[in-house]
Amino acid sequence: MGIEVITLLIVCSLLALMAVGVPLGITTLTVSLGTALLYFGERAGYFIVAANVGEVLHKYELIAVPFFVFMANVLERSGIAKTLFDSMAIMGGRFRGSVAVQTCIVAVVLAAMSGIMGGEIVMLGLIALPQMLRLGYDRKLSIGIICAAGALATLIPPSVVLIVYGLAAQVSITKLFAASAVPGLILASLYITYILVRVRLNPSMAPIYDIPETGLPFVKRLKFLRGVILPGILIGAVLGVIYSGIATVTEAAAVGAVGALVVAGIRRELTWTMARDAMRQTVLTVGSIIWLVLGAVSLIGIYNRIGGGEFLRGVLTSLDIAPIWVIVVMMLIVMVLGTFLEWIAILFITVPIFAPVVVDLGYDPIWFGVLFAMNIQIYYLSPPFGPACFFLKSVAPKDIELQEIFAAVLPFIALQAVGLLLVLFFPDLALWLPAMLN
């Protein structure tokens, strides 16, 4: 059979197994094992699958993932998000849309502390959404900003998505972090601009946040910055040791995990129960990630051995279009895969094939990594999968339906697409900061 037929059979097998409810990690592992046995026989097939799996598990950088997940879980349970939100809301003062704007700013800070998206949206959904609804904010605006701003954790360092991309594409994770910072802030700025324009055009969408503290002179409101001090120190410690070259990303992740425990201790929230729950959730989250990694790495490893990678790279490089439009085609493929695959499976299936093509076309794989992470943000909000929407639904008031959440995020998906196009056609937005690290 030709590689074209094998590719079609693999895709059909994946879709068939997922359609009957087989978990994605088991699906990809089963298809890879079946392909290996068919092509290489029993002994060689088992050995090749085991070798592919063993190779990725020995990557030192992968240790950063459980550290950052643990850090996020400790911070979620320490109450720092609520304190941070209250401090920023008071510092924002009395202007229309201030609570929505502060929610976006808090989301950026939380993203820089956690690196994962789910916990951040849950925290914002529990803290910010009731506040905005109580104050009379437009429901769709409130829902949309929480989902969109919460998804910034996939782009703003220390993003777990970027860590895994760096492993798959074999590029510097430190440079990926540097490259993603400005695009992340650009997206946050687009969200804030959208909020301010909407509430200016329709003031009824966002009443003024009128509590006594917001009416104090700015100098007197500075005392409420105490809630920002600990998050600021933690962010500075984690990102500072990375960009200064003092520590690797993995070592910085360990610093973050220890720092989160210190923060919880200072806040007198560090108890055995809290630590146990944080560790338990970390094991569950990382365990699901590892299964997806094993299945995807095994599948793409086998597919490359039988010539699939060369076949797809040949298809992409032979397209009779300008190189930049080949990148656009790759982005569209990622978007389509996002309708039925987890992000980590998309990453390990596409990046080992796309990254060499990106280099052959004369582009920087660091820049492509930022585009990939921005595309994953669109995936997080887009129906029918839209994990961010499901996370918010799990903590939103019962009268908020999933369909309403999907409708609310549509303007923010458009803003994400604008941000993606800006970085696509103006690569220096992402590459100027990594260039300074050379």
C-alpha positions as a printed Julia matrix, in Angstrom:
438×3 Matrix{Float64}:
   0.0    0.0    0.0
   1.17   3.52  -0.77
   1.75   6.09   1.92
  -1.31   8.0    0.73
  -3.57   5.02   1.5
  -1.85   4.42   4.86
  -2.35   8.06   5.81
  -6.06   7.82   4.99
  -6.41   4.56   6.96
  -4.68   6.08  10.02
  -6.96   9.14   9.95
 -10.08   6.98   9.56
  -8.97   4.68  12.39
  -8.42   7.63  14.71
 -11.84   9.1   13.91
 -13.58   5.72  14.28
 -12.06   5.0   17.71
 -12.83   8.5   19.0
 -16.38   8.22  17.67
 -17.04   5.18  19.88
 -15.68   6.96  22.94
 -12.13   5.62  23.26
  -9.95   8.19  25.11
  -7.64  10.09  22.79
  -4.4    8.89  24.4
  -5.47   5.26  24.1
  -6.71   5.89  20.55
  -3.39   7.25  19.26
  -1.4    4.58  21.12
  -3.61   1.8   19.69
  -3.36   3.09  16.12
   0.42   3.51  16.4
   0.83   0.01  17.82
  -1.38  -1.5   15.11
   0.59   0.31  12.39
   3.9   -0.82  13.91
   2.82  -4.46  14.1
   1.51  -4.36  10.55
   4.72  -2.87   9.12
   7.5   -4.26  11.31
   6.12  -7.44  12.86
   5.53  -8.31  16.49
   9.01  -8.06  18.05
  10.24  -5.05  16.11
   6.87  -3.3   16.34
   6.71  -3.47  20.14
  10.34  -2.37  20.41
   9.85   0.67  18.14
   6.76   1.85  20.04
   8.54   1.4   23.38
  11.61   3.26  22.08
   9.49   6.21  20.9
   7.71   6.4   24.25
  10.91   6.03  26.26
  12.67   8.78  24.32
  10.12  11.47  25.17
   9.86  10.43  28.84
  13.6   10.92  29.24
  13.44  14.59  28.21
  14.55  16.68  31.18
  12.49  19.71  30.14
   9.25  17.72  30.53
   9.72  17.86  34.32
   8.75  21.55  34.15
   5.14  20.6   33.38
   4.25  18.98  36.76
   6.08  21.79  38.6
   4.07  24.52  36.87
   0.81  22.57  37.25
   1.52  22.13  40.97
   2.3   25.84  41.3
  -1.03  26.72  39.67
  -2.95  24.34  41.94
  -1.36  25.74  45.1
  -2.09  29.32  44.04
  -5.67  28.4   43.17
  -6.22  27.1   46.7
  -4.33  29.86  48.53
  -6.88  32.6   47.78
  -4.33  34.77  46.02
  -6.54  35.19  42.94
  -9.38  36.74  44.97
  -7.02  39.1   46.79
  -5.35  40.07  43.53
  -8.7   40.77  41.87
  -9.95  42.89  44.77
  -6.73  44.94  44.81
  -6.74  45.56  41.07
 -10.44  46.44  41.01
  -9.93  49.1   43.7
  -6.81  50.46  42.0
  -8.8   50.78  38.76
 -10.97  53.48  40.27
 -14.3   54.66  38.96
 -14.46  54.39  35.2
 -16.96  52.57  33.04
 -15.94  49.0   32.35
 -13.28  49.01  35.08
 -14.18  45.59  36.5
 -14.0   43.94  33.06
 -10.67  45.65  32.36
  -9.31  44.62  35.76
 -10.45  41.06  35.09
  -8.33  41.03  31.94
  -5.31  42.45  33.8
  -5.7   39.92  36.61
  -5.9   37.16  34.0
  -2.56  38.29  32.56
  -0.97  38.18  36.01
  -2.48  34.77  36.76
  -1.27  33.48  33.39
   2.25  34.57  34.27
   1.97  32.66  37.55
   0.38  29.43  36.37
   1.06  28.51  32.73
  -2.16  26.49  32.43
  -5.57  27.62  31.29
  -8.24  25.55  33.05
  -7.63  26.59  36.64
  -7.41  30.25  35.68
 -10.82  30.29  34.0
 -12.35  28.44  36.95
 -10.9   31.04  39.35
 -12.13  33.97  37.26
 -15.5   32.3   36.82
 -15.86  31.94  40.59
 -14.54  35.4   41.5
 -15.05  37.86  38.65
 -18.19  36.58  36.92
 -20.52  36.9   39.96
 -19.07  40.35  40.61
 -19.77  41.59  37.08
 -23.23  40.06  36.98
 -24.06  41.6   40.37
 -23.0   45.04  39.15
 -25.23  44.75  36.09
 -22.57  44.1   33.44
 -23.75  42.7   30.13
 -23.79  38.9   30.43
 -22.14  38.18  27.11
 -19.4   40.73  27.68
 -18.7   39.27  31.14
 -18.63  35.69  29.87
 -16.54  36.49  26.82
 -13.79  38.38  28.64
 -13.37  35.62  31.24
 -12.99  32.9   28.59
 -10.72  34.97  26.33
  -8.53  36.46  29.06
  -8.32  33.12  30.85
  -7.03  31.49  27.67
  -4.04  33.86  27.67
  -2.28  31.28  29.86
  -1.63  29.28  26.68
   0.53  32.11  25.33
   1.94  34.18  28.18
   5.01  32.56  29.75
   5.42  30.17  31.51
   2.9   28.53  29.15
   2.82  24.73  29.25
   1.83  24.77  25.56
   5.11  26.52  24.71
   7.12  24.11  26.85
   5.69  21.11  25.01
   6.1   22.87  21.64
   9.76  23.5   22.44
  10.24  19.79  23.15
   8.49  18.73  19.93
  10.2   21.3   17.68
  13.55  21.06  19.52
  13.91  24.81  19.98
  14.83  26.98  22.97
  11.97  27.22  25.46
  13.52  30.37  26.93
  13.36  32.07  23.52
   9.79  30.84  23.06
   8.85  32.48  26.35
  10.5   35.72  25.28
   8.84  35.63  21.86
   5.34  35.05  23.26
   5.35  37.87  25.82
   4.61  40.75  23.43
   1.92  38.9   21.4
   0.26  37.95  24.68
   0.16  41.58  25.77
  -1.1   42.58  22.31
  -4.07  40.22  22.69
  -4.79  41.53  26.19
  -4.66  45.09  24.82
  -7.08  44.17  22.04
  -9.51  42.75  24.61
  -9.27  45.86  26.79
  -9.71  48.17  23.8
 -12.77  46.19  22.71
 -14.28  46.48  26.19
 -13.71  50.23  26.41
 -15.14  50.84  22.94
 -18.22  48.69  23.57
 -19.07  50.32  26.91
 -18.47  53.78  25.44
 -20.93  53.05  22.64
 -23.41  51.38  25.01
 -22.95  52.58  28.62
 -25.68  50.24  29.89
 -23.34  47.3   29.28
 -21.04  48.3   32.17
 -22.2   50.35  35.17
 -19.52  52.2   37.12
 -17.96  50.2   39.99
 -19.03  52.45  42.87
 -17.68  51.41  46.28
 -16.12  53.78  48.85
 -12.56  52.52  48.24
 -12.63  53.36  44.53
 -13.48  56.98  45.37
 -10.33  57.51  47.45
  -7.47  59.62  46.03
  -4.97  57.56  44.06
  -2.25  57.95  46.73
  -4.52  56.5   49.41
  -5.52  53.64  47.13
  -1.88  52.57  46.87
  -2.17  50.68  50.16
  -4.44  48.19  48.39
  -1.48  47.19  46.22
  -0.49  44.8   48.99
  -2.48  42.12  47.2
  -0.22  42.5   44.14
   3.12  42.25  45.97
   3.28  38.46  46.43
   2.15  37.64  42.85
   4.66  40.18  41.55
   7.52  38.64  43.51
   6.61  35.14  42.34
   6.37  36.17  38.68
   9.65  38.07  38.95
  11.37  35.08  40.54
  10.19  32.56  37.93
  10.68  34.64  34.79
  13.69  36.51  36.14
  15.82  33.4   36.67
  14.88  32.2   33.16
  15.68  35.37  31.21
  18.78  36.16  33.25
  20.22  32.75  32.45
  20.55  31.83  36.12
  18.35  28.75  35.73
  16.78  26.59  33.05
  13.03  26.52  32.51
  12.8   23.28  34.5
  14.73  24.75  37.41
  12.62  27.91  37.25
   9.5   25.75  37.42
  10.83  24.22  40.62
  11.43  27.73  41.96
   7.82  28.56  41.12
   6.49  25.46  42.88
   8.46  26.25  46.04
   7.52  29.93  45.74
   3.83  29.03  45.58
   4.18  27.07  48.83
   5.95  30.05  50.42
   3.15  32.38  49.27
   0.55  30.02  50.7
   2.51  29.87  53.95
   2.73  33.66  54.23
  -1.03  33.85  53.69
  -1.49  31.13  56.36
  -3.25  28.93  53.81
  -0.6   26.2   53.73
  -2.23  23.18  55.34
  -1.78  19.46  54.83
  -5.25  19.23  53.27
  -4.49  22.03  50.81
  -1.11  20.55  49.85
  -2.62  17.07  49.47
  -5.43  18.33  47.23
  -2.95  20.32  45.12
  -0.71  17.26  44.68
  -3.67  15.05  43.86
  -4.95  17.43  41.18
  -1.43  17.77  39.8
  -1.13  13.99  39.42
  -4.51  13.81  37.66
  -3.71  16.66  35.28
  -0.18  15.56  34.46
  -1.27  11.94  34.15
  -3.8   12.83  31.46
  -1.19  14.97  29.68
   1.37  12.15  29.74
  -1.07   9.65  28.23
  -1.79  12.09  25.4
   1.94  12.7   24.91
   2.75   8.98  24.79
   0.04   8.2   22.25
   0.79  11.16  19.99
   4.59  10.7   20.09
   4.26   6.99  19.4
   1.92   7.58  16.45
   4.01  10.28  14.8
   7.18   8.26  15.41
   5.78   5.24  13.58
   4.3    7.41  10.85
   7.67   9.06  10.23
   9.41   5.66  10.08
   7.15   4.5    7.27
   7.74   7.73   5.32
   4.64   9.66   6.3
   6.52  12.71   7.5
   8.44  13.05   4.24
   5.22  12.56   2.3
   3.38  15.36   4.12
   6.39  17.68   4.03
   6.63  17.06   0.3
   2.95  17.93  -0.11
   3.37  21.18   1.81
   6.59  22.32   0.12
   5.25  21.47  -3.34
   2.27  23.8   -3.03
   2.45  26.36  -5.82
   1.88  29.34  -3.52
   4.02  31.92  -1.73
   5.77  30.57   1.4
   3.71  32.74   3.76
   0.55  31.1    2.45
   2.0   27.67   3.22
   2.19  28.87   6.83
  -1.45  29.98   6.54
  -2.38  26.48   5.31
  -0.63  24.99   8.35
  -2.6   27.31  10.63
  -5.84  26.27   8.96
  -4.95  22.59   9.44
  -4.38  23.22  13.15
  -7.75  25.01  13.37
  -9.54  22.09  11.72
  -7.84  19.54  13.99
  -8.89  21.66  16.96
 -12.53  20.76  16.32
 -11.99  17.15  17.43
  -8.5   16.72  19.01
  -6.84  17.82  22.25
  -4.17  20.52  21.87
  -1.34  18.24  22.94
  -2.28  15.63  20.33
  -2.5   18.36  17.68
   0.93  19.58  18.73
   2.72  16.25  18.62
   1.01  15.19  15.4
   1.65  18.39  13.45
   4.75  20.11  14.86
   7.31  17.37  14.06
   6.08  17.58  10.45
   5.52  21.34  10.22
   8.67  22.58  12.0
  11.17  21.28   9.38
   8.99  22.74   6.61
   8.97  26.1    8.39
  12.79  26.05   8.48
  13.01  24.94   4.82
  10.79  27.88   3.86
  13.23  30.24   5.59
  11.13  31.08   8.64
  12.02  30.96  12.34
  10.47  28.0   14.25
  10.33  30.25  17.35
   7.99  32.59  15.45
   5.95  29.62  14.26
   5.69  28.42  17.86
   4.08  31.71  18.86
   1.64  31.42  15.95
   0.87  27.85  17.02
   0.15  28.92  20.62
  -2.09  31.76  19.38
  -3.93  29.26  17.21
  -4.41  27.0   20.23
  -6.07  29.94  22.0
  -8.62  30.08  19.19
  -9.14  26.32  19.64
  -9.76  26.82  23.37
 -12.71  29.12  22.62
 -14.11  27.67  19.39
 -17.17  25.4   19.28
 -17.93  22.56  19.29
 -15.04  21.57  21.58
 -14.05  24.91  23.17
 -12.5   23.69  26.46
 -12.52  27.22  27.93
 -16.28  27.4   27.48
 -16.78  24.06  29.23
 -14.51  25.12  32.11
 -16.56  28.28  32.64
 -19.84  26.38  32.34
 -18.74  24.12  35.22
 -18.72  27.08  37.65
 -21.14  29.56  36.04
 -24.67  30.16  37.39
 -27.09  27.48  36.27
 -29.1   29.88  34.11
 -26.08  30.42  31.81
 -26.31  27.87  29.0
 -23.38  26.53  27.01
 -24.86  27.99  23.82
 -24.81  31.45  25.45
 -21.14  31.0   26.35
 -20.25  29.99  22.78
 -22.11  33.04  21.45
 -20.38  35.32  23.94
 -16.86  34.31  22.88
 -17.37  34.94  19.14
 -16.18  38.6   19.19
 -13.11  37.55  21.15
 -12.33  34.76  18.66
 -12.33  37.49  16.0
  -9.89  39.53  18.12
  -7.67  36.44  18.52
  -7.67  36.06  14.74
  -6.63  39.72  14.39
  -3.76  39.15  16.81
  -2.71  36.01  14.94
  -2.66  37.89  11.63
  -0.6   40.72  13.14
   2.11  38.31  14.29
   1.84  36.32  11.04
   2.54  39.31   8.8
   4.76  41.23  11.24
   7.1   38.56  12.69
   9.25  41.12  14.5
   6.44  41.54  17.02
   7.49  38.12  18.33
  11.17  37.95  17.4
  12.65  41.23  18.64
  12.76  40.17  22.3
  14.41  36.75  21.69
  16.99  38.55  19.54
  17.99  40.57  22.6
  18.77  37.34  24.49
  21.41  36.25  21.97
